[in-house]
Structures are given as structure tokens and as C-alpha cells.
Short mmCIF file of C-alpha atoms in Angstrom, two decimals:
data_model
loop_
_atom_site.label_atom_id
_atom_site.label_comp_id
_atom_site.label_asym_id
_atom_site.label_seq_id
_atom_site.Cartn_x
_atom_site.Cartn_y
_atom_site.Cartn_z
CA MET A 1 109.23 11.21 141.10
CA CYS A 2 108.33 8.17 143.19
CA ILE A 3 106.24 8.18 146.37
CA ARG A 4 109.30 7.36 148.48
CA ASP A 5 111.10 10.52 147.28
CA ARG A 6 108.10 12.68 148.06
CA GLN A 7 107.83 11.26 151.56
CA THR A 8 111.52 11.87 152.20
CA ILE A 9 111.22 15.50 151.13
CA LYS A 10 108.20 16.00 153.41
CA GLU A 11 109.92 14.46 156.43
CA ALA A 12 113.26 16.22 155.99
CA PRO A 13 112.73 19.35 153.85
CA PRO A 14 115.99 20.24 152.05
CA GLU A 15 117.27 23.71 151.24
CA ARG A 16 118.16 22.68 147.69
CA LEU A 17 116.04 20.76 145.16
CA ASP A 18 116.96 19.81 141.59
CA PHE A 19 113.99 18.55 139.57
CA SER A 20 115.61 19.13 136.17
CA ASP A 21 114.81 16.29 133.76
CA ALA A 22 112.38 14.78 136.31
CA TYR A 23 109.83 14.34 133.55
CA ALA A 24 107.08 13.06 135.86
CA MET A 25 107.03 16.33 137.81
CA THR A 26 103.72 18.16 137.40
CA ASP A 27 101.96 21.13 138.98
CA GLU A 28 100.05 18.80 141.30
CA LEU A 29 103.19 17.06 142.60
CA LEU A 30 105.06 20.32 143.12
CA GLU A 31 102.14 21.97 144.92
CA GLU A 32 101.82 18.90 147.16
CA LEU A 33 105.41 19.45 148.33
CA LEU A 34 105.38 23.25 148.67
CA PRO A 35 103.72 23.43 152.13
CA HIS A 36 106.74 21.56 153.50
CA LEU A 37 109.36 23.74 151.74
CA SER A 38 109.08 27.12 153.43
CA GLY A 39 112.86 27.14 154.02
CA LEU A 40 113.80 26.23 150.42
CA LYS A 41 116.65 28.34 149.03
CA HIS A 42 117.59 26.72 145.70
CA ILE A 43 115.36 25.06 143.09
CA ASN A 44 115.94 23.88 139.53
CA LEU A 45 112.83 23.31 137.37
CA SER A 46 114.56 23.10 133.99
CA SER A 47 113.08 21.00 131.17
CA LEU A 48 109.75 20.22 132.84
CA PRO A 49 106.96 20.54 130.23
CA GLU A 50 104.17 19.85 132.75
CA ILE A 51 105.08 22.77 135.02
CA THR A 52 102.91 25.87 134.41
CA ASP A 53 102.57 29.43 135.64
CA HIS A 54 100.21 28.28 138.40
CA SER A 55 102.80 26.22 140.26
CA ILE A 56 105.50 28.87 139.72
CA MET A 57 103.24 31.43 141.38
CA GLU A 58 102.56 29.03 144.27
CA LEU A 59 106.30 28.46 144.59
CA GLY A 60 106.83 32.18 145.11
CA ARG A 61 104.15 32.38 147.78
CA SER A 62 105.37 29.28 149.66
CA CYS A 63 109.14 29.85 149.51
CA PRO A 64 109.90 33.52 150.30
CA LEU A 65 113.51 32.67 151.23
CA LEU A 66 114.35 31.39 147.74
CA GLU A 67 117.79 32.52 146.56
CA THR A 68 118.32 30.59 143.30
CA PHE A 69 115.71 29.88 140.61
CA GLU A 70 116.52 27.94 137.42
CA LEU A 71 114.14 27.43 134.53
CA ARG A 72 116.22 26.73 131.47
CA ARG A 73 115.50 24.88 128.27
CA ALA A 74 117.73 21.82 128.00
CA GLY A 75 119.96 21.13 125.03
CA TRP A 76 119.50 18.09 122.88
CA SER A 77 122.01 15.34 122.20
CA CYS A 78 121.91 11.93 120.60
CA SER A 79 122.26 10.25 123.99
CA SER A 80 119.59 12.24 125.81
CA SER A 81 116.03 11.27 126.51
CA PRO A 82 113.40 12.30 123.92
CA ASN A 83 111.89 14.68 126.46
CA SER A 84 115.17 16.44 127.21
CA TYR A 85 114.39 19.18 124.70
CA ALA A 86 111.28 20.24 126.60
CA LEU A 87 110.59 23.91 126.09
CA CYS A 88 109.00 24.71 129.44
CA SER A 89 106.43 26.24 127.10
CA SER A 90 103.74 26.57 129.77
CA VAL A 91 105.74 29.06 131.87
CA SER A 92 105.52 32.73 130.89
CA ASP A 93 106.03 36.22 132.31
CA ARG A 94 102.92 35.82 134.45
CA GLY A 95 104.35 33.04 136.59
CA VAL A 96 107.96 34.22 136.80
CA CYS A 97 107.02 37.86 137.52
CA SER A 98 104.84 36.72 140.41
CA LEU A 99 107.68 34.61 141.81
CA VAL A 100 110.21 37.43 141.45
CA ARG A 101 107.95 39.89 143.29
CA SER A 102 107.41 37.39 146.13
CA CYS A 103 111.01 36.16 146.49
CA THR A 104 112.95 39.40 146.86
CA LYS A 105 115.99 37.59 148.30
CA LEU A 106 116.80 35.94 144.96
CA THR A 107 120.48 36.23 144.06
CA ALA A 108 120.48 34.07 140.90
CA VAL A 109 117.85 33.75 138.16
CA VAL A 110 118.45 31.43 135.18
CA LEU A 111 115.96 31.58 132.30
CA SER A 112 118.16 30.62 129.35
CA GLY A 113 116.20 29.42 126.34
CA SER A 114 112.77 29.97 127.90
CA PRO A 115 110.62 30.90 124.88
CA ARG A 116 107.64 32.62 126.53
CA VAL A 117 109.33 35.20 128.71
CA THR A 118 109.78 38.74 127.39
CA GLU A 119 111.98 41.77 128.02
CA GLY A 120 109.31 43.06 130.40
CA LEU A 121 110.36 40.34 132.84
CA VAL A 122 113.92 41.72 132.89
CA SER A 123 112.48 45.08 133.86
CA VAL A 124 110.49 43.49 136.71
CA ILE A 125 113.65 41.70 137.88
CA GLY A 126 115.46 45.05 137.97
CA GLN A 127 112.66 46.60 140.02
CA SER A 128 112.25 43.69 142.48
CA LEU A 129 115.61 42.01 143.19
CA PRO A 130 118.14 44.33 144.87
CA GLU A 131 120.28 41.33 145.94
CA LEU A 132 120.60 39.83 142.44
CA VAL A 133 124.13 38.71 141.56
CA GLU A 134 123.58 36.44 138.54
CA LEU A 135 121.13 36.68 135.62
CA ASP A 136 121.11 34.29 132.67
CA VAL A 137 118.72 35.19 129.83
CA ARG A 138 120.60 33.54 126.97
CA ASN A 139 118.37 33.07 123.90
CA ALA A 140 115.32 34.27 125.82
CA CYS A 141 113.20 37.46 126.12
CA LEU A 142 114.94 39.36 123.31
CA ILE A 143 115.81 42.86 124.55
CA HIS A 144 114.94 45.71 122.15
CA ASP A 145 114.88 48.65 124.59
CA ASP A 146 118.08 49.96 126.16
CA SER A 147 116.10 51.36 129.12
CA ILE A 148 115.59 47.74 130.23
CA LEU A 149 119.33 47.46 130.89
CA GLN A 150 119.27 50.77 132.75
CA THR A 151 116.47 49.51 134.98
CA LEU A 152 118.38 46.29 135.58
CA GLY A 153 121.55 48.13 136.57
CA ASP A 154 119.75 50.66 138.78
CA GLY A 155 117.77 48.04 140.68
CA CYS A 156 120.49 45.37 140.96
CA PRO A 157 123.66 47.12 142.18
CA LYS A 158 125.28 43.80 143.12
CA LEU A 159 124.90 42.27 139.63
CA ALA A 160 128.17 40.50 138.83
CA ARG A 161 127.41 37.87 136.16
CA LEU A 162 125.19 38.53 133.15
CA TRP A 163 124.53 36.36 130.08
CA LEU A 164 122.84 38.10 127.13
CA ASP A 165 123.79 35.65 124.36
CA GLY A 166 121.60 35.70 121.28
CA HIS A 167 120.00 39.12 121.83
CA PHE A 168 120.75 39.99 118.22
CA GLU A 169 118.54 43.11 118.09
CA MET A 170 119.65 44.63 121.40
CA PRO A 171 120.49 48.34 120.87
CA ALA A 172 124.20 49.04 120.89
CA THR A 173 123.51 52.03 123.15
CA GLY A 174 122.34 49.58 125.78
CA MET A 175 125.96 48.79 126.63
CA ASN A 176 126.51 52.37 127.76
CA GLU A 177 123.49 52.10 130.07
CA LEU A 178 124.57 48.69 131.32
CA GLY A 179 128.17 49.70 131.95
CA PHE A 180 127.26 52.93 133.74
CA HIS A 181 124.66 51.32 135.99
CA SER A 182 126.43 47.94 136.57
CA PRO A 183 130.07 48.81 137.32
CA ASN A 184 130.54 45.70 139.47
CA LEU A 185 130.19 43.22 136.61
CA LYS A 186 132.70 40.36 136.67
CA LEU A 187 131.29 38.32 133.77
CA LEU A 188 129.53 39.59 130.65
CA SER A 189 128.56 37.31 127.77
CA LEU A 190 127.42 38.95 124.51
CA SER A 191 127.81 36.02 122.14
CA HIS A 192 125.90 36.54 118.86
CA CYS A 193 124.70 40.02 119.84
CA LEU A 194 125.04 41.27 116.29
CA THR A 195 124.59 44.98 117.08
CA ILE A 196 127.60 45.15 119.41
CA ASP A 197 130.41 47.23 117.92
CA SER A 198 133.66 48.84 119.05
CA GLU A 199 131.85 51.76 120.65
CA SER A 200 129.68 49.38 122.68
CA VAL A 201 132.75 47.53 123.92
CA ALA A 202 134.42 50.84 124.80
CA SER A 203 131.37 51.76 126.92
CA VAL A 204 131.73 48.55 128.91
CA ALA A 205 135.49 49.05 129.32
CA ARG A 206 134.94 52.64 130.44
CA PHE A 207 132.86 51.67 133.48
CA CYS A 208 133.41 47.96 134.32
CA HIS A 209 137.10 48.00 135.23
CA GLY A 210 136.77 44.85 137.36
CA LEU A 211 135.43 42.69 134.51
CA GLU A 212 137.17 39.30 134.44
CA GLU A 213 135.32 37.41 131.67
CA LEU A 214 134.02 38.78 128.36
CA ASP A 215 132.53 36.82 125.46
CA LEU A 216 132.18 38.61 122.09
CA THR A 217 131.65 35.56 119.89
CA MET A 218 130.48 36.58 116.38
CA CYS A 219 130.16 40.28 117.28
CA SER A 220 131.58 41.03 113.86
CA ASP A 221 131.33 44.84 114.13
CA VAL A 222 133.99 44.91 116.86
CA GLU A 223 137.25 46.12 115.33
CA ASN A 224 140.78 46.91 116.49
CA GLY A 225 139.52 50.04 118.27
CA GLY A 226 137.34 47.88 120.47
CA LEU A 227 140.33 45.74 121.46
CA ALA A 228 142.31 48.90 122.24
CA ALA A 229 139.50 49.96 124.60
CA ILE A 230 139.56 46.55 126.26
CA GLY A 231 143.32 46.74 126.73
CA HIS A 232 143.07 50.22 128.22
CA GLY A 233 140.03 49.74 130.47
CA LEU A 234 139.95 46.08 131.56
CA PRO A 235 143.27 45.24 133.24
CA SER A 236 141.66 42.49 135.37
CA LEU A 237 140.40 40.50 132.37
CA ARG A 238 141.23 36.79 132.61
CA ARG A 239 139.04 35.24 129.89
CA LEU A 240 138.24 36.78 126.51
CA VAL A 241 136.44 35.13 123.58
CA LEU A 242 136.79 36.85 120.18
CA TYR A 243 135.67 33.86 118.12
CA GLY A 244 134.74 34.75 114.53
CA LEU A 245 135.83 38.42 114.58
CA ASP A 246 137.44 38.69 111.14
CA THR A 247 137.59 42.49 111.54
CA ILE A 248 140.44 42.43 114.06
CA GLY A 249 144.15 41.98 113.47
CA ASP A 250 147.62 42.24 114.95
CA GLU A 251 147.20 45.92 115.88
CA GLY A 252 144.22 45.22 118.11
CA VAL A 253 145.82 42.13 119.66
CA GLY A 254 148.87 44.26 120.46
CA HIS A 255 146.80 46.75 122.47
CA LEU A 256 145.06 43.84 124.16
CA ALA A 257 148.31 42.11 125.12
CA GLU A 258 149.85 45.27 126.55
CA GLY A 259 146.84 46.12 128.73
CA CYS A 260 145.42 42.73 129.79
CA ARG A 261 148.45 41.04 131.29
CA LEU A 262 146.38 38.77 133.55
CA LEU A 263 144.77 36.95 130.61
CA GLU A 264 144.58 33.19 131.14
CA GLU A 265 142.27 32.21 128.27
CA LEU A 266 142.00 33.87 124.86
CA ASP A 267 140.07 32.57 121.84
CA LEU A 268 141.05 34.12 118.49
CA SER A 269 139.62 31.35 116.32
CA TYR A 270 138.41 32.44 112.89
CA CYS A 271 140.01 35.86 113.27
CA GLY A 272 141.59 35.99 109.83
CA GLY A 273 143.70 39.08 110.54
CA VAL A 274 145.67 37.43 113.35
CA THR A 275 149.21 36.45 112.29
CA ASP A 276 152.50 35.36 113.88
CA ALA A 277 153.08 38.93 115.07
CA SER A 278 150.12 38.58 117.45
CA LEU A 279 151.61 35.41 118.95
CA GLU A 280 154.88 37.15 119.71
CA LEU A 281 153.07 40.03 121.44
CA LEU A 282 150.90 37.71 123.53
CA VAL A 283 153.83 35.60 124.69
CA ARG A 284 155.85 38.71 125.51
CA HIS A 285 153.18 40.43 127.63
CA CYS A 286 150.70 37.76 128.83
CA SER A 287 152.83 35.43 130.93
CA MET A 288 149.77 33.91 132.66
CA LEU A 289 148.16 32.73 129.41
CA LYS A 290 147.13 29.05 129.63
CA HIS A 291 144.78 28.55 126.68
CA LEU A 292 144.95 30.12 123.22
CA GLY A 293 142.45 29.34 120.45
CA LEU A 294 143.85 29.87 116.94
CA GLU A 295 141.60 27.83 114.65
CA ALA A 296 141.61 29.15 111.07
CA CYS A 297 144.02 32.00 111.89
CA ALA A 298 146.86 33.12 109.62
CA THR A 299 149.54 31.80 111.95
CA SER A 300 152.31 29.47 110.82
CA LEU A 301 152.87 25.98 112.16
CA GLU A 302 156.52 26.84 112.81
CA LYS A 303 155.70 29.84 114.96
CA ARG A 304 153.11 27.91 116.98
CA ALA A 305 155.60 25.09 117.57
CA GLN A 306 158.25 27.60 118.61
CA ILE A 307 155.93 29.26 121.13
CA GLN A 308 154.70 25.92 122.41
CA GLN A 309 158.26 24.90 123.13
CA ALA A 310 159.04 28.21 124.87
CA CYS A 311 155.80 28.08 126.91
CA PRO A 312 155.11 24.44 127.85
CA GLY A 313 152.20 25.45 130.10
CA LEU A 314 150.34 27.10 127.22
CA GLU A 315 147.70 25.04 125.39
CA ILE A 316 147.29 26.13 121.75
CA VAL A 317 144.23 24.90 119.84
CA ALA A 318 144.73 25.46 116.12
CA GLN A 319 143.28 22.40 114.42
CA VAL A 320 140.12 23.08 112.42
CA PRO A 321 137.50 20.28 112.80
CA ALA A 322 136.08 18.70 109.65
CA PHE A 323 132.86 20.25 108.30
CA SER A 324 133.42 23.30 110.46
CA GLY A 325 133.12 27.03 110.08
CA PRO A 326 132.94 30.11 112.30
CA TYR A 327 129.30 29.30 113.10
CA GLY A 328 129.99 25.72 114.20
CA SER A 329 129.68 22.26 112.72
CA MET A 330 127.37 21.88 109.74
CA MET A 331 127.30 18.08 109.85
CA ASP A 332 123.84 16.50 109.84
CA TRP A 333 122.11 19.62 111.13
CA ASP A 334 119.01 18.95 109.02
CA GLN A 335 118.60 15.46 110.44
CA GLU A 336 119.12 16.70 114.00
CA SER A 337 116.57 19.50 113.57
CA GLU A 338 113.94 17.13 112.18
CA ILE A 339 114.36 14.76 115.13
CA VAL A 340 114.15 17.59 117.64
CA ALA A 341 111.09 19.16 115.99
CA ALA A 342 109.24 15.84 116.04
CA GLU A 343 109.76 15.49 119.79
CA ILE A 344 108.51 18.96 120.81
CA ASP A 345 104.95 19.65 121.84
CA TRP A 346 104.22 22.85 119.91
CA SER A 347 100.64 23.27 121.20
CA GLY A 348 99.99 26.43 123.15
CA LEU A 349 102.97 28.36 121.78
CA PRO A 350 102.12 31.84 120.45
CA PRO A 351 102.90 32.62 116.79
CA VAL A 352 106.22 34.38 116.19
CA SER A 353 108.02 35.81 113.18
CA TYR A 354 110.47 33.78 111.15
CA THR A 355 113.38 35.94 112.34
CA HIS A 356 112.34 35.51 115.98
CA LEU A 357 112.04 31.76 115.56
CA ARG A 358 115.46 31.31 113.94
CA ALA A 359 117.11 33.52 116.55
CA HIS A 360 115.90 31.17 119.30
CA GLU A 361 117.50 28.12 117.69
CA THR A 362 120.24 27.23 120.14
CA PRO A 363 122.80 25.65 117.76
CA GLU A 364 125.05 28.42 116.50
CA HIS A 365 125.12 27.18 112.92
CA LEU A 366 121.35 27.66 112.60
CA VAL A 367 121.71 31.32 113.43
CA CYS A 368 124.35 31.36 110.72
CA ARG A 369 121.79 30.27 108.15
CA LEU A 370 119.63 33.29 108.98
CA LEU A 371 122.55 35.62 108.31
CA LEU A 372 123.55 33.84 105.13
CA GLU A 373 120.03 33.84 103.74
CA LYS A 374 119.95 37.64 104.01
CA LYS A 375 122.98 37.76 101.74
CA LYS A 376 121.65 35.26 99.21
CA ILE A 377 118.97 37.53 97.75
CA ILE A 378 118.72 36.65 94.08
CA THR A 379 116.87 38.90 91.65
CA TYR A 380 115.31 37.13 88.71
CA ASN A 381 114.99 39.26 85.59
CA HIS A 382 113.87 36.51 83.24
CA LYS A 383 110.88 37.64 81.18
CA ILE A 384 108.16 35.13 80.45
CA PRO A 385 107.83 34.82 76.65
CA HIS A 386 104.43 35.91 75.39
CA ASN A 387 102.98 33.95 72.48
CA LYS A 388 100.39 36.31 71.04
CA SER A 389 98.97 33.89 68.44
CA LYS A 390 98.55 31.14 71.04
CA THR A 391 96.80 33.57 73.39
CA ASN A 392 94.38 34.62 70.66
CA ARG A 393 93.48 30.98 69.91
CA ILE A 394 92.74 30.34 73.59
CA LEU A 395 90.48 33.41 73.81
CA LEU A 396 88.68 32.38 70.60
CA ASN A 397 87.97 28.90 71.99
CA ILE A 398 86.62 30.40 75.23
CA ASN A 399 84.28 32.71 73.34
CA GLU A 400 82.97 29.84 71.16
CA LYS A 401 82.21 27.71 74.25
CA SER A 402 80.45 30.59 75.99
CA ASN A 403 78.23 31.23 72.94
CA THR A 404 77.14 27.60 72.73
#
């Protein structure tokens, strides 16, 4: 940030500030501006490696009217700056908890990818932010206790949008707590939450009848019964992602089509049990459908062409990209990971387990490797041949040397 920008902010304090990717921003610069920002309502501090808990705590004390707080880890791309993968590794529960307790008017908190926040922070958010509408904790603060979701629902009755992607050890029973205590949810994202099953989905459908968007990417324990619960309990659903659910088929899609007639976007890619029968049911019941993902499904080209001609407003995506699978592209992932790792400052990060580390990798195909490696356990039963005569000669030589 240049001196001219700082002077402008001091003279005419804005209500919204976006410092994301402003790599020169430090604690000192932010604290210099805070006395002039008492009316600040929105701030984005994503991807700033020099920002620490100290300035986050000062932000909470100086800006009590804050409504939106963003502290996300940026993604990496070939065209981005080397610093764009900054981990915000100096910000932890200590700083964010202090801010949350000071800024009780917060309606949106975004912490996706932040590696040093824990599930305890989610509990503090539930206890401190009664006006919260949006919470994004994708690939951050892995939730292991279902009471955390109960606390969140009890304390945030207005919660409408919740992202829990990547919480692969979250108890399935947590969905019952979440659904019962957060009936006003409009968006729920559970991508790569590996413990989610049909019963979990039924719990959400039982209580959150106004849900409009649901993402179940790679929740491979969800079966046709889960889709039947969605069709019965979520009539307002407009967007549904079932990417990679090879456990579902035409029966489940039939229940879905009959109950969710307002669907506009449906992704069935890599659902191997989906055939032409599903297409007929969707076209018959879901007249508002605009986007349909069918990559790697067992649907025929003729049937897709027939439906495309009958429904010109429907976009069907069925082409499978090269080097692709249900977990994403596998092309050059090793090279990309090496480049990213070389550009991260790892100092100050606490030690974590291998499973924890791999779960926080944002590219989906890296999470895939963790799952695959569990299945590639090879038992070696080869016995090492024992040459008794050779062993005796070695022992004899050792004894002779020790005697001399």
C-alpha cells in the first residue's frame, strides 16, 4: 500500500476495505489506519502473511460495527503472484476469537483454508454472533464434535449459508444437530465430508425445508434413500451437486425429480448408476432445469441429443476432460505441488499429522490420493533366505579378531 492510499483512507474513511493480495500490508500499517476506521463494516484480509493475531485483535476493538470479516487462504494458479498462496499462518484462534467477541454485529465470517483456527472458534462464533447469516469454514478448523454444530445453530438462528467442505471426520450425527437447530438454512455445502451418509442427508431434509442449494460432492455413502429424502423434504431446492456418488442410480433420481421440481442446476457427473431412464424422469418433472452435469454417466449420446433438441434451454455437460477422474485433473499435480511448497513460509506452523495435512490440501485430487493410499496396503510375505554356513563364517571371523 502506498502513502497516497493511506492518506486517502484517513481523510475519507470508507465502510468497505479489501486488502486481499495487498502483500505490503503489515500489522503496523493496519494499526496506523484503525483509529480512522471506527465506522468500518466490511474488511477482507485474505492472503496477507504479515498480518498477525495482534492486529486482528486491534481490529475488533477499533471497529465494533464490523459486519463482514474475510480471512481466507488464496488459491494458486500459474498466472498468480508467488505470494498468492500465503497461508495467513500468523492468525490463529486467539486473534479471531477476540475479534468475534468484540464485533457482535458480524453477519458474515469467511475463514476458508485458514490453517491455524480450530473447531473451538466455531463454538465461540455460535456463542457470540446472534446476527450471523453466513459462515465459511471450508478446509479449516476440522470439526470432530457434533455439539459444535448444535452450539452454532442455537446461537445463530439467522444462519442461512454454511460451507463445511473438507471436514472429512465430522460426525454424521452432527447433521441432525445442525438441521434441528438451523432450520433457516438456504445453502449447505458438504463437499468431501466423507462421513455423510443417507441418514445424515435425511436429517437435513427433515428440518431445513427451505434449503435451496446443497453440495454433496464425493459423499460416497449417500445412496438412493438419501435422494428419496431430498425429494420428499426439500421442495425448494434449486441447485444440487451429487458429483462422484457412484452409489446412486435411476431409482434415487426418480424420487429427486418428482419432489424437487424447482431444480435449475443438477450435477450427476461420475454417478455410474445414472442411465437414460434418469434423463427421461428429469425432463418430465423438472421443467426449470437449466444445467445438467453428466460426465462419465451411463447415458447414451442419442438420448442426450434427443433431450437437448426437446429442451433447447437446457445445457448438458457430458464430455469427460482428458486426464480426469472423479477427484479432478491429475495432470502435473506433482510439479504444481512442488512449486507451491517452495513458495510457502512454513516457519511458525505447528506440527500436524499426515492425515490432517493431506486433508487441508485444497486441490480435490490430492485428497483423492489419501483415500487411494488407504486402499493400496500391500502385505509382503517374502522371507529373507538365511545362509547358515555364511553366518557361521562371519561369527568365526569376528571371534578371531576379538581374540587378537
